[in-house]
Amino acid sequence: MLPAVTATRYVTPLREGGSLPGLMEADDLGTYVVKWRAAGQGVKVLVAEVVCAELARALDLPVPALVTVDVVPELAVGEPDVEVQELLQRSAGRNLGLDYLPGALDFEAGADGVDPELAGRVLWFDALIGNVDRSWRNPNMLFWHGRLELIDHGAALTFHHHWPGAEAAVSRPYDASAHALLECEPRVPAADAALAGRVTRPLLENVLAQVPDDWLEDEPGVLRTRYVDQLLARLAARDAWLPALVAAADAGGGGRRRAPRGENRPAWLGPPPPEGVTQR
């Protein structure tokens, strides 16, 4: 299971996220970006966050530490926004916390700083989990102390929103045309050779064991097995989606429109640096 902490202070809402995540301090003296169980599509988003982040961690991809955060609604009494107060009241109990990365810098598609090997591994990983939310418009990546960090995987694993149709997702091609790392010359064949053999049933079972029971509907044990089986089936069907992924990586993204400086920047990072001044 993930480490568990208890929230001690609600700092501020992070309004750049559609689900209004909140910045909170906890009893371990840590500060966390908290994602709410009652926001958006509910706990399934939290499940996707945990499964994808812990799978990434198991594959040595860089992701912030995760914890579960026990929240009492009284912590938001001083928050003037009624919408935020109601969200916290509905989210009483166990929520998901991501380690807050102070001073993190936003990722800019096409910028230097991501080597082709890492870019290939991230692209391969996103294709495996069906991550539709790592585009040049919304990269969901940060630089922290010069290291890339992958964040926000709640939009992946879309099959779990409709299990009867999950089989169709197994061999579904992955549209990488807007992926944020295409300009980094991602080495997808090398990534496949390095990572595919590491995604095993025991590894996935350990990943799913990190998900709290109360975030899993029906029989938690049965549902964990369904996630494992689905991801293993997706892995086994690489012949259906890997060639197009390699082709997209080879084509690159040089012809795409680049986002203006600061367009993808989270509000809590403050204004972007002036033109001509690098962030790293």
mmCIF file of C-alpha atoms in Angstrom:
data_model
loop_
_atom_site.group_PDB
_atom_site.id
_atom_site.type_symbol
_atom_site.label_atom_id
_atom_site.label_comp_id
_atom_site.label_asym_id
_atom_site.label_seq_id
_atom_site.Cartn_x
_atom_site.Cartn_y
_atom_site.Cartn_z
ATOM 1 C CA MET A 1 0.000 0.000 0.000
ATOM 2 C CA LEU A 2 0.999 3.603 -0.475
ATOM 3 C CA PRO A 3 2.299 5.489 2.572
ATOM 4 C CA ALA A 4 -0.557 7.137 4.475
ATOM 5 C CA VAL A 5 -0.537 10.660 5.903
ATOM 6 C CA THR A 6 -3.126 12.916 7.509
ATOM 7 C CA ALA A 7 -3.688 16.438 6.223
ATOM 8 C CA THR A 8 -3.039 19.158 8.803
ATOM 9 C CA ARG A 9 -3.516 22.359 6.779
ATOM 10 C CA TYR A 10 -5.235 23.323 3.549
ATOM 11 C CA VAL A 11 -2.975 25.817 1.782
ATOM 12 C CA THR A 12 -4.630 26.760 -1.513
ATOM 13 C CA PRO A 13 -6.542 25.366 -4.475
ATOM 14 C CA LEU A 14 -4.561 24.830 -7.681
ATOM 15 C CA ARG A 15 -6.972 26.264 -10.199
ATOM 16 C CA GLU A 16 -5.068 25.277 -13.328
ATOM 17 C CA GLY A 17 -6.402 21.738 -12.849
ATOM 18 C CA GLY A 18 -9.970 21.093 -13.943
ATOM 19 C CA SER A 19 -10.558 18.938 -10.867
ATOM 20 C CA LEU A 20 -9.348 21.700 -8.505
ATOM 21 C CA PRO A 21 -6.545 19.791 -6.753
ATOM 22 C CA GLY A 22 -5.414 21.378 -3.522
ATOM 23 C CA LEU A 23 -2.054 22.084 -1.940
ATOM 24 C CA MET A 24 -2.001 20.641 1.589
ATOM 25 C CA GLU A 25 0.435 20.108 4.440
ATOM 26 C CA ALA A 26 0.438 16.796 6.286
ATOM 27 C CA ASP A 27 1.470 15.284 9.599
ATOM 28 C CA ASP A 28 4.721 13.931 8.125
ATOM 29 C CA LEU A 29 5.766 17.578 7.544
ATOM 30 C CA GLY A 30 5.416 17.073 3.809
ATOM 31 C CA THR A 31 3.486 19.216 1.334
ATOM 32 C CA TYR A 32 1.317 17.506 -1.265
ATOM 33 C CA VAL A 33 -0.798 18.239 -4.301
ATOM 34 C CA VAL A 34 -4.009 16.459 -3.302
ATOM 35 C CA LYS A 35 -6.420 15.014 -5.845
ATOM 36 C CA TRP A 36 -9.940 14.514 -4.559
ATOM 37 C CA ARG A 37 -11.983 11.342 -4.527
ATOM 38 C CA ALA A 38 -15.154 13.345 -5.277
ATOM 39 C CA ALA A 39 -13.772 15.334 -8.213
ATOM 40 C CA GLY A 40 -14.576 14.723 -11.863
ATOM 41 C CA GLN A 41 -14.895 11.016 -12.597
ATOM 42 C CA GLY A 42 -14.254 10.055 -9.000
ATOM 43 C CA VAL A 43 -11.955 7.405 -7.613
ATOM 44 C CA LYS A 44 -11.260 5.794 -10.995
ATOM 45 C CA VAL A 45 -9.086 8.788 -11.792
ATOM 46 C CA LEU A 46 -7.178 8.169 -8.565
ATOM 47 C CA VAL A 47 -6.799 4.495 -9.476
ATOM 48 C CA ALA A 48 -5.350 5.461 -12.857
ATOM 49 C CA GLU A 49 -2.974 7.895 -11.170
ATOM 50 C CA VAL A 50 -1.658 5.215 -8.818
ATOM 51 C CA VAL A 51 -1.439 2.376 -11.335
ATOM 52 C CA CYS A 52 0.322 4.452 -13.977
ATOM 53 C CA ALA A 53 2.689 6.283 -11.632
ATOM 54 C CA GLU A 54 3.698 3.127 -9.781
ATOM 55 C CA LEU A 55 4.164 1.242 -13.054
ATOM 56 C CA ALA A 56 6.334 4.111 -14.290
ATOM 57 C CA ARG A 57 8.345 3.988 -11.062
ATOM 58 C CA ALA A 58 8.819 0.224 -11.423
ATOM 59 C CA LEU A 59 10.193 0.868 -14.921
ATOM 60 C CA ASP A 60 12.594 3.517 -13.561
ATOM 61 C CA LEU A 61 10.711 6.398 -15.134
ATOM 62 C CA PRO A 62 10.737 9.600 -13.044
ATOM 63 C CA VAL A 63 7.523 10.310 -11.133
ATOM 64 C CA PRO A 64 6.861 12.155 -7.843
ATOM 65 C CA ALA A 65 6.240 10.125 -4.702
ATOM 66 C CA LEU A 66 2.604 9.253 -3.967
ATOM 67 C CA VAL A 67 0.793 8.977 -0.636
ATOM 68 C CA THR A 68 -2.782 8.628 0.505
ATOM 69 C CA VAL A 69 -4.005 11.691 2.373
ATOM 70 C CA ASP A 70 -6.738 11.481 4.984
ATOM 71 C CA VAL A 71 -8.697 14.739 4.836
ATOM 72 C CA VAL A 72 -11.289 16.163 7.192
ATOM 73 C CA PRO A 73 -13.595 18.781 5.610
ATOM 74 C CA GLU A 74 -13.073 21.229 8.475
ATOM 75 C CA LEU A 75 -9.660 22.055 7.010
ATOM 76 C CA ALA A 76 -11.327 24.106 4.266
ATOM 77 C CA VAL A 77 -13.378 26.315 6.577
ATOM 78 C CA GLY A 78 -11.225 29.332 5.758
ATOM 79 C CA GLU A 79 -11.484 28.815 1.979
ATOM 80 C CA PRO A 80 -13.782 31.525 0.540
ATOM 81 C CA ASP A 81 -14.648 29.571 -2.617
ATOM 82 C CA VAL A 82 -17.880 27.664 -1.979
ATOM 83 C CA GLU A 83 -17.129 25.216 -4.796
ATOM 84 C CA VAL A 84 -13.840 24.248 -3.147
ATOM 85 C CA GLN A 85 -15.469 23.881 0.272
ATOM 86 C CA GLU A 86 -18.153 21.593 -1.129
ATOM 87 C CA LEU A 87 -15.545 19.520 -2.975
ATOM 88 C CA LEU A 88 -13.574 18.963 0.223
ATOM 89 C CA GLN A 89 -16.701 18.061 2.166
ATOM 90 C CA ARG A 90 -17.586 15.412 -0.412
ATOM 91 C CA SER A 91 -13.995 14.154 -0.383
ATOM 92 C CA ALA A 92 -13.738 13.468 3.344
ATOM 93 C CA GLY A 93 -11.578 10.411 3.923
ATOM 94 C CA ARG A 94 -8.781 8.973 1.803
ATOM 95 C CA ASN A 95 -7.526 11.006 -1.158
ATOM 96 C CA LEU A 96 -4.379 10.916 -3.277
ATOM 97 C CA GLY A 97 -1.336 13.098 -2.657
ATOM 98 C CA LEU A 98 1.568 13.790 -5.009
ATOM 99 C CA ASP A 99 4.778 15.124 -3.529
ATOM 100 C CA TYR A 100 4.854 18.879 -4.113
ATOM 101 C CA LEU A 101 7.928 19.884 -6.134
ATOM 102 C CA PRO A 102 8.780 23.465 -5.124
ATOM 103 C CA GLY A 103 10.499 25.437 -7.835
ATOM 104 C CA ALA A 104 9.601 22.959 -10.577
ATOM 105 C CA LEU A 105 9.762 24.311 -14.126
ATOM 106 C CA ASP A 106 7.210 23.661 -16.821
ATOM 107 C CA PHE A 107 8.129 21.476 -19.772
ATOM 108 C CA GLU A 108 8.297 23.118 -23.189
ATOM 109 C CA ALA A 109 7.744 20.853 -26.198
ATOM 110 C CA GLY A 110 10.780 20.953 -28.441
ATOM 111 C CA ALA A 111 13.088 22.243 -25.713
ATOM 112 C CA ASP A 112 16.417 20.601 -25.039
ATOM 113 C CA GLY A 113 16.797 18.541 -21.896
ATOM 114 C CA VAL A 114 15.223 15.146 -22.628
ATOM 115 C CA ASP A 115 17.558 12.575 -24.123
ATOM 116 C CA PRO A 116 16.218 10.322 -26.909
ATOM 117 C CA GLU A 117 16.414 7.181 -24.783
ATOM 118 C CA LEU A 118 14.229 8.620 -22.010
ATOM 119 C CA ALA A 119 11.884 10.195 -24.567
ATOM 120 C CA GLY A 120 11.431 6.798 -26.218
ATOM 121 C CA ARG A 121 10.676 5.121 -22.912
ATOM 122 C CA VAL A 122 8.075 7.718 -21.961
ATOM 123 C CA LEU A 123 6.419 7.476 -25.380
ATOM 124 C CA TRP A 124 6.354 3.653 -25.183
ATOM 125 C CA PHE A 125 4.948 3.802 -21.649
ATOM 126 C CA ASP A 126 2.206 6.238 -22.672
ATOM 127 C CA ALA A 127 1.217 3.952 -25.545
ATOM 128 C CA LEU A 128 1.007 0.987 -23.177
ATOM 129 C CA ILE A 129 -1.297 2.760 -20.716
ATOM 130 C CA GLY A 130 -3.223 4.666 -23.384
ATOM 131 C CA ASN A 131 -2.289 8.061 -21.988
ATOM 132 C CA VAL A 132 -4.141 10.685 -24.030
ATOM 133 C CA ASP A 133 -2.895 13.588 -21.934
ATOM 134 C CA ARG A 134 0.782 14.204 -22.667
ATOM 135 C CA SER A 135 0.523 16.474 -25.679
ATOM 136 C CA TRP A 136 2.462 19.594 -26.628
ATOM 137 C CA ARG A 137 -0.635 21.530 -25.554
ATOM 138 C CA ASN A 138 -0.665 19.942 -22.099
ATOM 139 C CA PRO A 139 2.597 18.048 -21.522
ATOM 140 C CA ASN A 140 1.990 16.977 -17.912
ATOM 141 C CA MET A 141 5.728 16.972 -17.340
ATOM 142 C CA LEU A 142 7.907 19.186 -15.191
ATOM 143 C CA PHE A 143 11.616 19.754 -14.725
ATOM 144 C CA TRP A 144 12.767 19.616 -11.116
ATOM 145 C CA HIS A 145 16.455 19.980 -10.253
ATOM 146 C CA GLY A 146 17.186 19.303 -13.917
ATOM 147 C CA ARG A 147 15.263 16.030 -13.889
ATOM 148 C CA LEU A 148 12.130 15.341 -15.902
ATOM 149 C CA GLU A 149 9.094 14.390 -13.795
ATOM 150 C CA LEU A 150 5.968 12.752 -15.227
ATOM 151 C CA ILE A 151 2.695 13.861 -13.622
ATOM 152 C CA ASP A 152 -1.084 13.593 -14.031
ATOM 153 C CA HIS A 153 -2.007 10.146 -15.357
ATOM 154 C CA GLY A 154 -5.685 10.263 -14.433
ATOM 155 C CA ALA A 155 -6.774 10.334 -18.090
ATOM 156 C CA ALA A 156 -5.031 7.028 -18.887
ATOM 157 C CA LEU A 157 -6.478 3.495 -18.575
ATOM 158 C CA THR A 158 -9.687 4.665 -20.234
ATOM 159 C CA PHE A 159 -10.873 1.052 -20.515
ATOM 160 C CA HIS A 160 -11.797 0.996 -16.820
ATOM 161 C CA HIS A 161 -14.619 3.461 -17.394
ATOM 162 C CA HIS A 162 -16.438 0.768 -19.404
ATOM 163 C CA TRP A 163 -15.157 -2.708 -18.652
ATOM 164 C CA PRO A 164 -17.460 -4.457 -21.169
ATOM 165 C CA GLY A 165 -15.574 -2.648 -23.935
ATOM 166 C CA ALA A 166 -12.101 -3.168 -22.476
ATOM 167 C CA GLU A 167 -11.160 -5.844 -24.998
ATOM 168 C CA ALA A 168 -11.322 -3.313 -27.826
ATOM 169 C CA ALA A 169 -8.643 -1.229 -26.104
ATOM 170 C CA VAL A 170 -6.111 -4.068 -26.115
ATOM 171 C CA SER A 171 -4.961 -3.588 -29.705
ATOM 172 C CA ARG A 172 -6.106 0.000 -30.211
ATOM 173 C CA PRO A 173 -3.475 2.109 -32.024
ATOM 174 C CA TYR A 174 -1.970 4.930 -30.000
ATOM 175 C CA ASP A 175 -2.170 8.370 -31.591
ATOM 176 C CA ALA A 176 1.227 9.903 -30.867
ATOM 177 C CA SER A 177 0.913 12.739 -33.391
ATOM 178 C CA ALA A 178 0.548 15.388 -30.681
ATOM 179 C CA HIS A 179 2.863 13.824 -28.090
ATOM 180 C CA ALA A 180 5.069 16.347 -26.317
ATOM 181 C CA LEU A 181 8.296 14.379 -26.809
ATOM 182 C CA LEU A 182 8.243 13.816 -30.572
ATOM 183 C CA GLU A 183 10.850 16.528 -31.152
ATOM 184 C CA CYS A 184 13.270 14.712 -28.833
ATOM 185 C CA GLU A 185 13.987 11.942 -31.368
ATOM 186 C CA PRO A 186 12.492 9.235 -29.130
ATOM 187 C CA ARG A 187 14.107 5.827 -29.518
ATOM 188 C CA VAL A 188 11.021 3.650 -29.378
ATOM 189 C CA PRO A 189 12.520 0.324 -30.574
ATOM 190 C CA ALA A 190 15.202 0.582 -27.890
ATOM 191 C CA ALA A 191 12.531 1.390 -25.314
ATOM 192 C CA ASP A 192 10.496 -1.637 -26.330
ATOM 193 C CA ALA A 193 13.557 -3.863 -26.058
ATOM 194 C CA ALA A 194 14.392 -2.466 -22.624
ATOM 195 C CA LEU A 195 10.937 -2.289 -21.036
ATOM 196 C CA ALA A 196 8.627 -4.925 -22.511
ATOM 197 C CA GLY A 197 10.299 -7.825 -20.739
ATOM 198 C CA ARG A 198 10.074 -6.028 -17.400
ATOM 199 C CA VAL A 199 6.280 -5.728 -17.467
ATOM 200 C CA THR A 200 5.404 -9.053 -15.867
ATOM 201 C CA ARG A 201 2.442 -10.350 -13.916
ATOM 202 C CA PRO A 202 4.276 -10.156 -10.553
ATOM 203 C CA LEU A 203 5.341 -6.569 -11.271
ATOM 204 C CA LEU A 204 1.796 -5.530 -12.187
ATOM 205 C CA GLU A 205 0.343 -7.335 -9.182
ATOM 206 C CA ASN A 206 2.687 -5.360 -6.956
ATOM 207 C CA VAL A 207 1.629 -2.142 -8.700
ATOM 208 C CA LEU A 208 -2.075 -2.903 -8.201
ATOM 209 C CA ALA A 209 -1.441 -3.764 -4.563
ATOM 210 C CA GLN A 210 -0.684 -0.062 -4.017
ATOM 211 C CA VAL A 211 -4.304 0.885 -4.801
ATOM 212 C CA PRO A 212 -6.506 1.191 -1.682
ATOM 213 C CA ASP A 213 -9.397 -1.272 -1.502
ATOM 214 C CA ASP A 214 -11.977 1.482 -1.027
ATOM 215 C CA TRP A 215 -11.069 2.984 -4.419
ATOM 216 C CA LEU A 216 -11.934 -0.285 -6.170
ATOM 217 C CA GLU A 217 -15.570 -1.102 -6.813
ATOM 218 C CA ASP A 218 -16.972 -4.613 -6.441
ATOM 219 C CA GLU A 219 -14.414 -7.247 -5.350
ATOM 220 C CA PRO A 220 -11.032 -5.474 -5.014
ATOM 221 C CA GLY A 221 -9.033 -8.665 -5.589
ATOM 222 C CA VAL A 222 -10.990 -9.575 -8.705
ATOM 223 C CA LEU A 223 -10.734 -6.051 -10.072
ATOM 224 C CA ARG A 224 -6.986 -5.903 -9.487
ATOM 225 C CA THR A 225 -6.637 -9.071 -11.555
ATOM 226 C CA ARG A 226 -8.675 -7.496 -14.357
ATOM 227 C CA TYR A 227 -6.297 -4.535 -14.502
ATOM 228 C CA VAL A 228 -3.299 -6.865 -14.572
ATOM 229 C CA ASP A 229 -4.819 -9.027 -17.304
ATOM 230 C CA GLN A 230 -5.751 -5.971 -19.368
ATOM 231 C CA LEU A 231 -2.262 -4.491 -19.255
ATOM 232 C CA LEU A 232 -0.633 -7.835 -20.034
ATOM 233 C CA ALA A 233 -2.962 -8.257 -23.002
ATOM 234 C CA ARG A 234 -2.074 -4.754 -24.213
ATOM 235 C CA LEU A 235 1.603 -5.633 -23.907
ATOM 236 C CA ALA A 236 1.136 -8.885 -25.827
ATOM 237 C CA ALA A 237 -0.663 -6.995 -28.623
ATOM 238 C CA ARG A 238 2.292 -4.709 -29.365
ATOM 239 C CA ASP A 239 2.336 -5.819 -32.991
ATOM 240 C CA ALA A 240 -0.938 -3.900 -33.370
ATOM 241 C CA TRP A 241 0.306 -0.570 -32.016
ATOM 242 C CA LEU A 242 4.101 -0.530 -31.913
ATOM 243 C CA PRO A 243 4.836 -0.064 -35.668
ATOM 244 C CA ALA A 244 2.726 3.104 -35.855
ATOM 245 C CA LEU A 245 4.383 4.365 -32.680
ATOM 246 C CA VAL A 246 7.831 3.850 -34.199
ATOM 247 C CA ALA A 247 6.713 5.615 -37.386
ATOM 248 C CA ALA A 248 5.395 8.602 -35.429
ATOM 249 C CA ALA A 249 8.650 8.843 -33.495
ATOM 250 C CA ASP A 250 10.682 8.676 -36.706
ATOM 251 C CA ALA A 251 8.540 11.391 -38.300
ATOM 252 C CA GLY A 252 9.070 13.682 -35.327
ATOM 253 C CA GLY A 253 7.056 16.787 -34.602
ATOM 254 C CA GLY A 254 9.064 19.500 -36.295
ATOM 255 C CA GLY A 255 6.109 20.724 -38.324
ATOM 256 C CA ARG A 256 3.860 21.282 -35.339
ATOM 257 C CA ARG A 257 2.883 24.601 -33.904
ATOM 258 C CA ARG A 258 4.834 25.339 -30.761
ATOM 259 C CA ALA A 259 2.962 26.606 -27.738
ATOM 260 C CA PRO A 260 3.822 30.227 -26.893
ATOM 261 C CA ARG A 261 6.087 30.563 -23.891
ATOM 262 C CA GLY A 262 4.068 30.221 -20.703
ATOM 263 C CA GLU A 263 0.914 28.847 -22.347
ATOM 264 C CA ASN A 264 1.238 25.456 -20.618
ATOM 265 C CA ARG A 265 2.650 26.838 -17.386
ATOM 266 C CA PRO A 266 0.818 25.931 -14.134
ATOM 267 C CA ALA A 267 -0.335 29.067 -12.310
ATOM 268 C CA TRP A 268 1.515 28.167 -9.122
ATOM 269 C CA LEU A 269 4.878 28.425 -10.953
ATOM 270 C CA GLY A 270 4.409 32.158 -11.477
ATOM 271 C CA PRO A 271 5.145 34.070 -14.700
ATOM 272 C CA PRO A 272 7.492 32.525 -17.281
ATOM 273 C CA PRO A 273 11.044 33.873 -17.677
ATOM 274 C CA PRO A 274 11.631 36.527 -20.357
ATOM 275 C CA GLU A 275 12.331 35.556 -23.942
ATOM 276 C CA GLY A 276 15.920 34.454 -24.366
ATOM 277 C CA VAL A 277 16.270 33.337 -20.751
ATOM 278 C CA THR A 278 16.369 29.584 -20.265
ATOM 279 C CA GLN A 279 14.547 27.899 -17.407
ATOM 280 C CA ARG A 280 17.219 25.255 -16.862
#
